[in-house]
């Protein structure tokens, strides 16, 4: 994982390391947070790419569209978590995109709350009525559902553009933080470095 992030974002090392030691300082924690947000933004982009195909004629699959759109919404809003402290609404002003990005961002947050609700069905609304016979008397109960519209291609593409621009912003922060982390690690003696916990790399 460490090599994947480094490789995607201009790592200080060009080849996969044979040994990695865990760093627990504040700069390392900052870099880990940036990496997590960057990966979330990449996930949002992948969801948007699949959504563009899923929404194409002749007939979108509502279940697939909802799954991808819900994933994209949750992943995007998570990038602005106050606990992570990586991105804030103020960062939206740094993006060179047309239109009111802040308004769109606010809409996306509301949609996330709707699609990830623990209490409300995001797909359909239901109305209960009494079926009436010719004589005016009730003959049964009708459960009438009204499907909510699927997300449209324009909204998906706009979210993709915002996520892409934010990825570039986070990537820049990662580059700066990687440099600081490497400088801090460079001050450690080989003996001190060898005493740090090993990070097990997947093969």
PDB file of C-alpha atoms in Angstrom:
ATOM      1  CA  UNK A   1       0.000   0.000   0.000  1.00  0.00           C
ATOM      2  CA  UNK A   2       2.766   2.398   0.931  1.00  0.00           C
ATOM      3  CA  UNK A   3       4.493   1.778  -2.361  1.00  0.00           C
ATOM      4  CA  UNK A   4       1.224   2.116  -4.289  1.00  0.00           C
ATOM      5  CA  UNK A   5       0.548   5.569  -2.840  1.00  0.00           C
ATOM      6  CA  UNK A   6       4.107   6.621  -3.323  1.00  0.00           C
ATOM      7  CA  UNK A   7       4.145   5.362  -6.884  1.00  0.00           C
ATOM      8  CA  UNK A   8       0.947   7.208  -7.782  1.00  0.00           C
ATOM      9  CA  UNK A   9       2.138  10.449  -6.249  1.00  0.00           C
ATOM     10  CA  UNK A  10       5.786  10.836  -7.113  1.00  0.00           C
ATOM     11  CA  UNK A  11       7.507   8.727  -4.499  1.00  0.00           C
ATOM     12  CA  UNK A  12      10.959   9.464  -3.182  1.00  0.00           C
ATOM     13  CA  UNK A  13      11.913   5.913  -4.155  1.00  0.00           C
ATOM     14  CA  UNK A  14      11.429   4.537  -7.658  1.00  0.00           C
ATOM     15  CA  UNK A  15      11.499   0.845  -6.740  1.00  0.00           C
ATOM     16  CA  UNK A  16       9.546  -1.161  -4.205  1.00  0.00           C
ATOM     17  CA  UNK A  17      11.359  -1.201  -0.848  1.00  0.00           C
ATOM     18  CA  UNK A  18      12.324  -4.513   0.733  1.00  0.00           C
ATOM     19  CA  UNK A  19      11.881  -3.207   4.268  1.00  0.00           C
ATOM     20  CA  UNK A  20       9.544  -0.538   5.663  1.00  0.00           C
ATOM     21  CA  UNK A  21       9.559   0.762   9.237  1.00  0.00           C
ATOM     22  CA  UNK A  22       6.482   2.393  10.751  1.00  0.00           C
ATOM     23  CA  UNK A  23       6.677   6.101  11.532  1.00  0.00           C
ATOM     24  CA  UNK A  24       4.251   7.424  14.135  1.00  0.00           C
ATOM     25  CA  UNK A  25       5.003  11.145  14.218  1.00  0.00           C
ATOM     26  CA  UNK A  26       2.523  13.918  13.477  1.00  0.00           C
ATOM     27  CA  UNK A  27       3.802  14.324   9.913  1.00  0.00           C
ATOM     28  CA  UNK A  28       3.387  10.598   9.245  1.00  0.00           C
ATOM     29  CA  UNK A  29      -0.164  10.753  10.610  1.00  0.00           C
ATOM     30  CA  UNK A  30      -0.856  13.751   8.370  1.00  0.00           C
ATOM     31  CA  UNK A  31       0.410  11.859   5.325  1.00  0.00           C
ATOM     32  CA  UNK A  32      -1.699   8.810   6.202  1.00  0.00           C
ATOM     33  CA  UNK A  33      -4.781  11.033   6.406  1.00  0.00           C
ATOM     34  CA  UNK A  34      -3.987  12.611   3.050  1.00  0.00           C
ATOM     35  CA  UNK A  35      -3.476   9.190   1.479  1.00  0.00           C
ATOM     36  CA  UNK A  36      -6.850   7.995   2.794  1.00  0.00           C
ATOM     37  CA  UNK A  37      -8.634  11.033   1.333  1.00  0.00           C
ATOM     38  CA  UNK A  38      -6.792  10.692  -1.976  1.00  0.00           C
ATOM     39  CA  UNK A  39      -7.894   7.059  -2.228  1.00  0.00           C
ATOM     40  CA  UNK A  40     -11.487   8.044  -1.425  1.00  0.00           C
ATOM     41  CA  UNK A  41     -11.415  10.616  -4.234  1.00  0.00           C
ATOM     42  CA  UNK A  42     -10.080   7.983  -6.631  1.00  0.00           C
ATOM     43  CA  UNK A  43     -12.945   5.727  -5.555  1.00  0.00           C
ATOM     44  CA  UNK A  44     -15.433   8.523  -6.281  1.00  0.00           C
ATOM     45  CA  UNK A  45     -13.909   8.965  -9.720  1.00  0.00           C
ATOM     46  CA  UNK A  46     -14.211   5.240 -10.450  1.00  0.00           C
ATOM     47  CA  UNK A  47     -17.852   5.273  -9.337  1.00  0.00           C
ATOM     48  CA  UNK A  48     -18.550   8.248 -11.623  1.00  0.00           C
ATOM     49  CA  UNK A  49     -16.850   6.535 -14.569  1.00  0.00           C
ATOM     50  CA  UNK A  50     -18.976   3.418 -14.071  1.00  0.00           C
ATOM     51  CA  UNK A  51     -22.104   5.543 -13.611  1.00  0.00           C
ATOM     52  CA  UNK A  52     -21.641   7.255 -16.966  1.00  0.00           C
ATOM     53  CA  UNK A  53     -21.714   3.810 -18.587  1.00  0.00           C
ATOM     54  CA  UNK A  54     -24.526   2.535 -16.352  1.00  0.00           C
ATOM     55  CA  UNK A  55     -26.754   5.513 -17.232  1.00  0.00           C
ATOM     56  CA  UNK A  56     -26.277   5.094 -20.964  1.00  0.00           C
ATOM     57  CA  UNK A  57     -29.263   3.949 -23.051  1.00  0.00           C
ATOM     58  CA  UNK A  58     -31.156   1.819 -23.648  1.00  0.00           C
ATOM     59  CA  UNK A  59     -32.179   1.001 -20.065  1.00  0.00           C
ATOM     60  CA  UNK A  60     -30.169   1.811 -16.923  1.00  0.00           C
ATOM     61  CA  UNK A  61     -30.208  -0.758 -14.131  1.00  0.00           C
ATOM     62  CA  UNK A  62     -31.681   1.188 -11.164  1.00  0.00           C
ATOM     63  CA  UNK A  63     -30.044  -1.082  -8.574  1.00  0.00           C
ATOM     64  CA  UNK A  64     -26.590  -0.642 -10.121  1.00  0.00           C
ATOM     65  CA  UNK A  65     -27.036   3.114 -10.513  1.00  0.00           C
ATOM     66  CA  UNK A  66     -28.152   3.529  -6.907  1.00  0.00           C
ATOM     67  CA  UNK A  67     -25.259   1.433  -5.581  1.00  0.00           C
ATOM     68  CA  UNK A  68     -22.649   3.394  -7.520  1.00  0.00           C
ATOM     69  CA  UNK A  69     -24.220   6.772  -6.761  1.00  0.00           C
ATOM     70  CA  UNK A  70     -24.549   6.020  -3.046  1.00  0.00           C
ATOM     71  CA  UNK A  71     -20.917   4.922  -2.928  1.00  0.00           C
ATOM     72  CA  UNK A  72     -19.796   8.067  -4.728  1.00  0.00           C
ATOM     73  CA  UNK A  73     -21.780  10.335  -2.392  1.00  0.00           C
ATOM     74  CA  UNK A  74     -20.522   8.663   0.780  1.00  0.00           C
ATOM     75  CA  UNK A  75     -16.919   8.624  -0.421  1.00  0.00           C
ATOM     76  CA  UNK A  76     -16.995  12.268  -1.498  1.00  0.00           C
ATOM     77  CA  UNK A  77     -18.511  13.676   1.699  1.00  0.00           C
ATOM     78  CA  UNK A  78     -16.177  11.544   3.846  1.00  0.00           C
ATOM     79  CA  UNK A  79     -13.260  13.462   2.309  1.00  0.00           C
ATOM     80  CA  UNK A  80     -14.501  16.546   4.170  1.00  0.00           C
ATOM     81  CA  UNK A  81     -14.672  14.852   7.557  1.00  0.00           C
ATOM     82  CA  UNK A  82     -13.844  17.274  10.336  1.00  0.00           C
ATOM     83  CA  UNK A  83     -12.162  14.447  12.219  1.00  0.00           C
ATOM     84  CA  UNK A  84      -9.729  13.807   9.360  1.00  0.00           C
ATOM     85  CA  UNK A  85      -9.139  17.526   8.872  1.00  0.00           C
ATOM     86  CA  UNK A  86      -7.770  17.132   5.338  1.00  0.00           C
ATOM     87  CA  UNK A  87     -10.279  19.040   3.202  1.00  0.00           C
ATOM     88  CA  UNK A  88     -12.626  21.855   4.201  1.00  0.00           C
ATOM     89  CA  UNK A  89     -15.269  23.818   2.345  1.00  0.00           C
ATOM     90  CA  UNK A  90     -12.687  26.598   1.961  1.00  0.00           C
ATOM     91  CA  UNK A  91     -10.643  24.321  -0.321  1.00  0.00           C
ATOM     92  CA  UNK A  92     -13.463  24.447  -2.867  1.00  0.00           C
ATOM     93  CA  UNK A  93     -12.560  28.077  -3.539  1.00  0.00           C
ATOM     94  CA  UNK A  94      -9.120  26.965  -4.711  1.00  0.00           C
ATOM     95  CA  UNK A  95     -10.517  24.850  -7.528  1.00  0.00           C
ATOM     96  CA  UNK A  96     -10.495  26.466 -10.949  1.00  0.00           C
ATOM     97  CA  UNK A  97     -13.890  25.176 -12.032  1.00  0.00           C
ATOM     98  CA  UNK A  98     -16.809  26.932 -13.685  1.00  0.00           C
ATOM     99  CA  UNK A  99     -20.063  27.366 -11.800  1.00  0.00           C
ATOM    100  CA  UNK A 100     -20.888  27.590  -8.135  1.00  0.00           C
ATOM    101  CA  UNK A 101     -18.887  24.699  -6.729  1.00  0.00           C
ATOM    102  CA  UNK A 102     -19.887  25.508  -3.146  1.00  0.00           C
ATOM    103  CA  UNK A 103     -23.584  25.282  -3.986  1.00  0.00           C
ATOM    104  CA  UNK A 104     -23.031  21.972  -5.765  1.00  0.00           C
ATOM    105  CA  UNK A 105     -20.989  20.720  -2.797  1.00  0.00           C
ATOM    106  CA  UNK A 106     -23.845  21.595  -0.442  1.00  0.00           C
ATOM    107  CA  UNK A 107     -26.304  19.728  -2.648  1.00  0.00           C
ATOM    108  CA  UNK A 108     -24.056  16.659  -2.661  1.00  0.00           C
ATOM    109  CA  UNK A 109     -23.916  16.654   1.145  1.00  0.00           C
ATOM    110  CA  UNK A 110     -27.719  16.754   1.315  1.00  0.00           C
ATOM    111  CA  UNK A 111     -27.972  13.934  -1.208  1.00  0.00           C
ATOM    112  CA  UNK A 112     -25.528  11.858   0.851  1.00  0.00           C
ATOM    113  CA  UNK A 113     -27.759  12.282   3.882  1.00  0.00           C
ATOM    114  CA  UNK A 114     -30.755  11.202   1.795  1.00  0.00           C
ATOM    115  CA  UNK A 115     -29.155   8.150   0.160  1.00  0.00           C
ATOM    116  CA  UNK A 116     -27.390   6.993   3.324  1.00  0.00           C
ATOM    117  CA  UNK A 117     -30.404   7.572   5.571  1.00  0.00           C
ATOM    118  CA  UNK A 118     -31.139   4.912   8.158  1.00  0.00           C
ATOM    119  CA  UNK A 119     -34.822   5.823   8.121  1.00  0.00           C
ATOM    120  CA  UNK A 120     -35.962   6.888   4.641  1.00  0.00           C
ATOM    121  CA  UNK A 121     -36.166   4.843   1.447  1.00  0.00           C
ATOM    122  CA  UNK A 122     -34.186   6.861  -1.130  1.00  0.00           C
ATOM    123  CA  UNK A 123     -35.715   5.063  -4.117  1.00  0.00           C
ATOM    124  CA  UNK A 124     -39.462   5.427  -3.691  1.00  0.00           C
ATOM    125  CA  UNK A 125     -42.138   7.223  -1.698  1.00  0.00           C
ATOM    126  CA  UNK A 126     -45.301   5.381  -0.714  1.00  0.00           C
ATOM    127  CA  UNK A 127     -48.902   6.512  -0.387  1.00  0.00           C
ATOM    128  CA  UNK A 128     -51.679   4.425   1.075  1.00  0.00           C
ATOM    129  CA  UNK A 129     -55.193   4.792  -0.310  1.00  0.00           C
ATOM    130  CA  UNK A 130     -58.565   3.137  -0.262  1.00  0.00           C
ATOM    131  CA  UNK A 131     -59.654   1.533  -3.516  1.00  0.00           C
ATOM    132  CA  UNK A 132     -63.195   2.710  -4.255  1.00  0.00           C
ATOM    133  CA  UNK A 133     -65.867   0.761  -6.049  1.00  0.00           C
ATOM    134  CA  UNK A 134     -68.538   2.125  -8.412  1.00  0.00           C
ATOM    135  CA  UNK A 135     -70.902   2.506  -5.500  1.00  0.00           C
ATOM    136  CA  UNK A 136     -68.409   4.665  -3.630  1.00  0.00           C
ATOM    137  CA  UNK A 137     -67.667   2.068  -0.990  1.00  0.00           C
ATOM    138  CA  UNK A 138     -64.075   1.005  -0.182  1.00  0.00           C
ATOM    139  CA  UNK A 139     -63.167  -2.280  -1.822  1.00  0.00           C
ATOM    140  CA  UNK A 140     -59.559  -2.628  -0.724  1.00  0.00           C
ATOM    141  CA  UNK A 141     -56.339  -0.931   0.201  1.00  0.00           C
ATOM    142  CA  UNK A 142     -53.953   0.385  -2.428  1.00  0.00           C
ATOM    143  CA  UNK A 143     -50.223   0.827  -1.779  1.00  0.00           C
ATOM    144  CA  UNK A 144     -49.030   3.279  -4.408  1.00  0.00           C
ATOM    145  CA  UNK A 145     -45.321   3.822  -4.907  1.00  0.00           C
ATOM    146  CA  UNK A 146     -43.742   6.775  -6.695  1.00  0.00           C
ATOM    147  CA  UNK A 147     -40.167   6.108  -7.817  1.00  0.00           C
ATOM    148  CA  UNK A 148     -37.694   8.912  -7.340  1.00  0.00           C
ATOM    149  CA  UNK A 149     -35.708   9.878 -10.454  1.00  0.00           C
ATOM    150  CA  UNK A 150     -32.264   8.401 -11.011  1.00  0.00           C
ATOM    151  CA  UNK A 151     -29.242  10.665 -10.899  1.00  0.00           C
ATOM    152  CA  UNK A 152     -28.557  12.281 -14.291  1.00  0.00           C
ATOM    153  CA  UNK A 153     -25.403  12.127 -16.377  1.00  0.00           C
ATOM    154  CA  UNK A 154     -24.680  15.858 -15.975  1.00  0.00           C
ATOM    155  CA  UNK A 155     -24.598  15.653 -12.176  1.00  0.00           C
ATOM    156  CA  UNK A 156     -22.363  12.583 -12.269  1.00  0.00           C
ATOM    157  CA  UNK A 157     -19.892  14.251 -14.612  1.00  0.00           C
ATOM    158  CA  UNK A 158     -19.800  17.403 -12.484  1.00  0.00           C
ATOM    159  CA  UNK A 159     -19.066  15.382  -9.351  1.00  0.00           C
ATOM    160  CA  UNK A 160     -16.306  13.656 -11.274  1.00  0.00           C
ATOM    161  CA  UNK A 161     -14.763  16.997 -12.259  1.00  0.00           C
ATOM    162  CA  UNK A 162     -14.864  18.264  -8.674  1.00  0.00           C
ATOM    163  CA  UNK A 163     -13.350  15.020  -7.344  1.00  0.00           C
ATOM    164  CA  UNK A 164     -10.613  15.161  -9.988  1.00  0.00           C
ATOM    165  CA  UNK A 165      -9.712  18.746  -9.086  1.00  0.00           C
ATOM    166  CA  UNK A 166      -9.678  17.895  -5.394  1.00  0.00           C
ATOM    167  CA  UNK A 167      -7.426  14.909  -6.134  1.00  0.00           C
ATOM    168  CA  UNK A 168      -4.858  17.241  -7.658  1.00  0.00           C
ATOM    169  CA  UNK A 169      -5.076  19.474  -4.582  1.00  0.00           C
ATOM    170  CA  UNK A 170      -4.604  16.568  -2.184  1.00  0.00           C
ATOM    171  CA  UNK A 171      -1.815  15.140  -4.329  1.00  0.00           C
ATOM    172  CA  UNK A 172       0.073  18.435  -4.024  1.00  0.00           C
ATOM    173  CA  UNK A 173      -0.305  18.350  -0.244  1.00  0.00           C
ATOM    174  CA  UNK A 174       0.929  14.753  -0.229  1.00  0.00           C
ATOM    175  CA  UNK A 175       4.060  15.697  -2.158  1.00  0.00           C
ATOM    176  CA  UNK A 176       4.910  18.384   0.371  1.00  0.00           C
ATOM    177  CA  UNK A 177       4.192  16.139   3.343  1.00  0.00           C
ATOM    178  CA  UNK A 178       6.181  13.233   1.891  1.00  0.00           C
ATOM    179  CA  UNK A 179       9.198  15.517   1.638  1.00  0.00           C
ATOM    180  CA  UNK A 180       8.857  16.500   5.292  1.00  0.00           C
ATOM    181  CA  UNK A 181       8.359  12.900   6.418  1.00  0.00           C
ATOM    182  CA  UNK A 182      11.465  11.791   4.512  1.00  0.00           C
ATOM    183  CA  UNK A 183      13.480  14.637   6.022  1.00  0.00           C
ATOM    184  CA  UNK A 184      12.378  13.588   9.515  1.00  0.00           C
ATOM    185  CA  UNK A 185      13.207   9.944   8.819  1.00  0.00           C
ATOM    186  CA  UNK A 186      16.612  11.014   7.477  1.00  0.00           C
ATOM    187  CA  UNK A 187      17.518  12.347  10.920  1.00  0.00           C
ATOM    188  CA  UNK A 188      17.117   8.894  12.472  1.00  0.00           C
ATOM    189  CA  UNK A 189      20.177   6.737  12.914  1.00  0.00           C
ATOM    190  CA  UNK A 190      20.170   3.245  11.377  1.00  0.00           C
ATOM    191  CA  UNK A 191      19.961   1.812  14.887  1.00  0.00           C
ATOM    192  CA  UNK A 192      16.903   3.936  15.734  1.00  0.00           C
ATOM    193  CA  UNK A 193      15.249   3.081  12.410  1.00  0.00           C
ATOM    194  CA  UNK A 194      15.874  -0.627  12.975  1.00  0.00           C
ATOM    195  CA  UNK A 195      14.143  -0.397  16.339  1.00  0.00           C
ATOM    196  CA  UNK A 196      10.865   0.806  14.779  1.00  0.00           C
ATOM    197  CA  UNK A 197       8.070  -1.721  14.038  1.00  0.00           C
ATOM    198  CA  UNK A 198       8.164  -3.444  10.684  1.00  0.00           C
ATOM    199  CA  UNK A 199       5.357  -2.823   8.206  1.00  0.00           C
ATOM    200  CA  UNK A 200       4.412  -6.082   6.518  1.00  0.00           C
ATOM    201  CA  UNK A 201       4.159  -5.553   2.771  1.00  0.00           C
ATOM    202  CA  UNK A 202       1.708  -7.548   0.676  1.00  0.00           C
ATOM    203  CA  UNK A 203       3.291  -9.471  -2.175  1.00  0.00           C
TER     204      UNK A 203
END
